[in-house]
Amino acid sequence: MKDAQEIEKINPSDASNNKKNILSYVKNFFKARFNSLKSFFSDLEKESYASMIFMGVGQIMNKQYIKGILYILLEITFIVYFIFAGITDIVGFFTLGTTKGDAWTGEVGDNSVIMLLRGIFAWIIIIAFISLYISNIKDSKKYSDLRKHGKKVPSFIDDIKSLFGKNFYKTALFLPLIGVAIFNILPIIFMILIAFTNYGGTIVPPNLVDWSLESFKKLVVLGELSESFGKILGWNVLWAIVSTFFNYFAGLGLALLYNKKCVKGKSIWRAFPIIAYATPGFITLLAFKFMFSNGGPINNIITQNGGQIIDFLGINSKWMARGIGFFVNAWLTVPSVMLLATGILSNIKRDLYEAAEIDGATGWQQFKSITLPFVIFSTTPVLISQFIGNFNNFGVFFFLRSDVLSEGYFLASDTDLLINWLYRMSIDNNYYAIGAAISLIIFIITSVVSLLVYVRSSAYKKEDTFR
């Protein structure tokens, strides 16, 4: 307890500015954990030691027979799985196969991708078993302490009632956690690990895949691939920042405009962006692609008036196509920002503006000192999610220019974002490892930027300011 109190006294922000405080904080943290672990083992009874030897024995000694039998069955199941499949899957996880398939001889061979999946699943099973093993020891200690102090040990029926009573959250979360582990965690881990292999191109089953950092080397070391990566990354960052900034302030501007008393027919004017927002995005994107195509209505109007066809989305229309992308993305996004800002603006107290007017503040000063801080404070999480959405905006340029490959880019166009390039590399051209490496880089960039912006924002630092 004393060590925990010492840790609380150390301010992490101060520690970051002082090397001595950092070392002290780390030392006290591990010291507290060690003392906690030491205290736990010093108070163990024979039932807990029995549970360490084999799960469930301690529960049986505590006369919790059904629970003890269930723990025993679970450990036996794990041991059987580990003997007949687990060991093979773990070995396969490291080797990714040793026998290459051969269609001529009928040799089936090892499928490296399946072995990787089975290996990840085996590791998840092992981690789950370790967690169950620890809970078994804690459970045994908890009820042996009750017996030691002469208190009643709950029966199996009591435990079941507890799971549907005060501990119902455990019951409710059990199946969702299993689903998250299988359908979310497993694919994410698989994607991350694929980035550290040479899977893709000609190296696909029945050829054996191996662990490798080649994908990251190709993206970093000088060459056609790294040059394309640098160009696309730079454009991707520019796209995300400009799109987020423009869409946010355009939506806020519309909301402020429609809030003005002098604007007549507000409900009608608000309906237009809402209709644009309600229309499915891919339909809008296909419509804009048709409008700006060489045979579309815009070029028809130009030619009918004596002009030449403008190749808006062609191979040599780099910045024109990018500009159209900004416009189309704004068309899709601005209405949602407008609706959000409209609701937030209605919560700002009118007294603040009246006081500012009495003090002689101009409209710009009121916006800068009252409206903008309040809106940004309320919408910071949305602003971050919009940045991530724009950074990973697959649809805009996929629908507008999916058939274009630009000179100086490796299997990409000059409007492609990293997410579009990832798709071209992995789905269209089978460079799975490089696609996974790009995906991992996207995740690192968006997560780091999001955390840094949120931690430094007023929404995080001054939570109670606008309450």
PDB file of N, CA and C in Angstrom, residues 59 62-68 139 143 146 151-163:
ATOM      1  N   GLN A  59     -10.398 -26.062  -5.657  1.00  0.00           N
ATOM      2  CA  GLN A  59     -11.842 -25.866  -5.533  1.00  0.00           C
ATOM      3  C   GLN A  59     -12.506 -27.095  -4.896  1.00  0.00           C
ATOM      4  N   ASN A  62     -11.977 -27.049  -1.361  1.00  0.00           N
ATOM      5  CA  ASN A  62     -12.875 -26.055  -0.739  1.00  0.00           C
ATOM      6  C   ASN A  62     -14.342 -26.502  -0.792  1.00  0.00           C
ATOM      7  N   LYS A  63     -14.544 -27.762  -1.236  1.00  0.00           N
ATOM      8  CA  LYS A  63     -15.878 -28.373  -1.343  1.00  0.00           C
ATOM      9  C   LYS A  63     -16.744 -27.703  -2.408  1.00  0.00           C
ATOM     10  N   GLN A  64     -16.081 -27.125  -3.408  1.00  0.00           N
ATOM     11  CA  GLN A  64     -16.787 -26.607  -4.584  1.00  0.00           C
ATOM     12  C   GLN A  64     -16.582 -27.632  -5.710  1.00  0.00           C
ATOM     13  N   TYR A  65     -17.291 -28.730  -5.609  1.00  0.00           N
ATOM     14  CA  TYR A  65     -17.008 -29.901  -6.435  1.00  0.00           C
ATOM     15  C   TYR A  65     -17.299 -29.666  -7.917  1.00  0.00           C
ATOM     16  N   ILE A  66     -18.446 -29.074  -8.221  1.00  0.00           N
ATOM     17  CA  ILE A  66     -18.810 -28.885  -9.638  1.00  0.00           C
ATOM     18  C   ILE A  66     -17.835 -27.916 -10.323  1.00  0.00           C
ATOM     19  N   LYS A  67     -17.539 -26.823  -9.641  1.00  0.00           N
ATOM     20  CA  LYS A  67     -16.595 -25.864 -10.203  1.00  0.00           C
ATOM     21  C   LYS A  67     -15.225 -26.509 -10.390  1.00  0.00           C
ATOM     22  N   GLY A  68     -14.810 -27.295  -9.399  1.00  0.00           N
ATOM     23  CA  GLY A  68     -13.513 -27.975  -9.492  1.00  0.00           C
ATOM     24  C   GLY A  68     -13.463 -28.932 -10.665  1.00  0.00           C
ATOM     25  N   ASP A 139      -9.301 -17.708  -7.511  1.00  0.00           N
ATOM     26  CA  ASP A 139     -10.580 -18.215  -7.023  1.00  0.00           C
ATOM     27  C   ASP A 139     -10.379 -19.129  -5.823  1.00  0.00           C
ATOM     28  N   TYR A 143     -11.726 -18.290  -1.805  1.00  0.00           N
ATOM     29  CA  TYR A 143     -12.651 -19.105  -1.016  1.00  0.00           C
ATOM     30  C   TYR A 143     -11.956 -19.832   0.125  1.00  0.00           C
ATOM     31  N   LEU A 146     -12.105 -17.369   2.851  1.00  0.00           N
ATOM     32  CA  LEU A 146     -13.431 -17.367   3.493  1.00  0.00           C
ATOM     33  C   LEU A 146     -13.542 -18.493   4.522  1.00  0.00           C
ATOM     34  N   LYS A 151     -16.238 -18.155   7.325  1.00  0.00           N
ATOM     35  CA  LYS A 151     -17.383 -17.693   6.546  1.00  0.00           C
ATOM     36  C   LYS A 151     -17.852 -18.785   5.591  1.00  0.00           C
ATOM     37  N   LYS A 152     -19.080 -18.660   5.128  1.00  0.00           N
ATOM     38  CA  LYS A 152     -19.662 -19.665   4.257  1.00  0.00           C
ATOM     39  C   LYS A 152     -19.067 -19.555   2.852  1.00  0.00           C
ATOM     40  N   VAL A 153     -18.692 -20.711   2.292  1.00  0.00           N
ATOM     41  CA  VAL A 153     -18.189 -20.761   0.929  1.00  0.00           C
ATOM     42  C   VAL A 153     -19.377 -20.928  -0.017  1.00  0.00           C
ATOM     43  N   PRO A 154     -19.566 -20.020  -0.987  1.00  0.00           N
ATOM     44  CA  PRO A 154     -20.721 -20.111  -1.890  1.00  0.00           C
ATOM     45  C   PRO A 154     -20.730 -21.436  -2.670  1.00  0.00           C
ATOM     46  N   SER A 155     -21.895 -21.981  -2.883  1.00  0.00           N
ATOM     47  CA  SER A 155     -22.034 -23.198  -3.670  1.00  0.00           C
ATOM     48  C   SER A 155     -22.020 -22.858  -5.161  1.00  0.00           C
ATOM     49  N   PHE A 156     -22.037 -23.890  -5.997  1.00  0.00           N
ATOM     50  CA  PHE A 156     -22.057 -23.683  -7.448  1.00  0.00           C
ATOM     51  C   PHE A 156     -23.319 -22.939  -7.869  1.00  0.00           C
ATOM     52  N   ILE A 157     -24.433 -23.269  -7.219  1.00  0.00           N
ATOM     53  CA  ILE A 157     -25.705 -22.582  -7.510  1.00  0.00           C
ATOM     54  C   ILE A 157     -25.596 -21.095  -7.173  1.00  0.00           C
ATOM     55  N   ASP A 158     -24.931 -20.796  -6.056  1.00  0.00           N
ATOM     56  CA  ASP A 158     -24.727 -19.391  -5.671  1.00  0.00           C
ATOM     57  C   ASP A 158     -23.892 -18.646  -6.719  1.00  0.00           C
ATOM     58  N   ASP A 159     -22.868 -19.341  -7.254  1.00  0.00           N
ATOM     59  CA  ASP A 159     -22.022 -18.718  -8.283  1.00  0.00           C
ATOM     60  C   ASP A 159     -22.820 -18.450  -9.557  1.00  0.00           C
ATOM     61  N   ILE A 160     -23.701 -19.399  -9.913  1.00  0.00           N
ATOM     62  CA  ILE A 160     -24.543 -19.217 -11.099  1.00  0.00           C
ATOM     63  C   ILE A 160     -25.477 -18.027 -10.900  1.00  0.00           C
ATOM     64  N   LYS A 161     -26.087 -17.949  -9.711  1.00  0.00           N
ATOM     65  CA  LYS A 161     -26.971 -16.820  -9.414  1.00  0.00           C
ATOM     66  C   LYS A 161     -26.210 -15.500  -9.481  1.00  0.00           C
ATOM     67  N   SER A 162     -24.960 -15.514  -9.021  1.00  0.00           N
ATOM     68  CA  SER A 162     -24.136 -14.300  -9.059  1.00  0.00           C
ATOM     69  C   SER A 162     -23.867 -13.853 -10.495  1.00  0.00           C
ATOM     70  N   LEU A 163     -23.666 -14.843 -11.394  1.00  0.00           N
ATOM     71  CA  LEU A 163     -23.416 -14.511 -12.800  1.00  0.00           C
ATOM     72  C   LEU A 163     -24.627 -13.902 -13.481  1.00  0.00           C
TER      73      LEU A 163
END
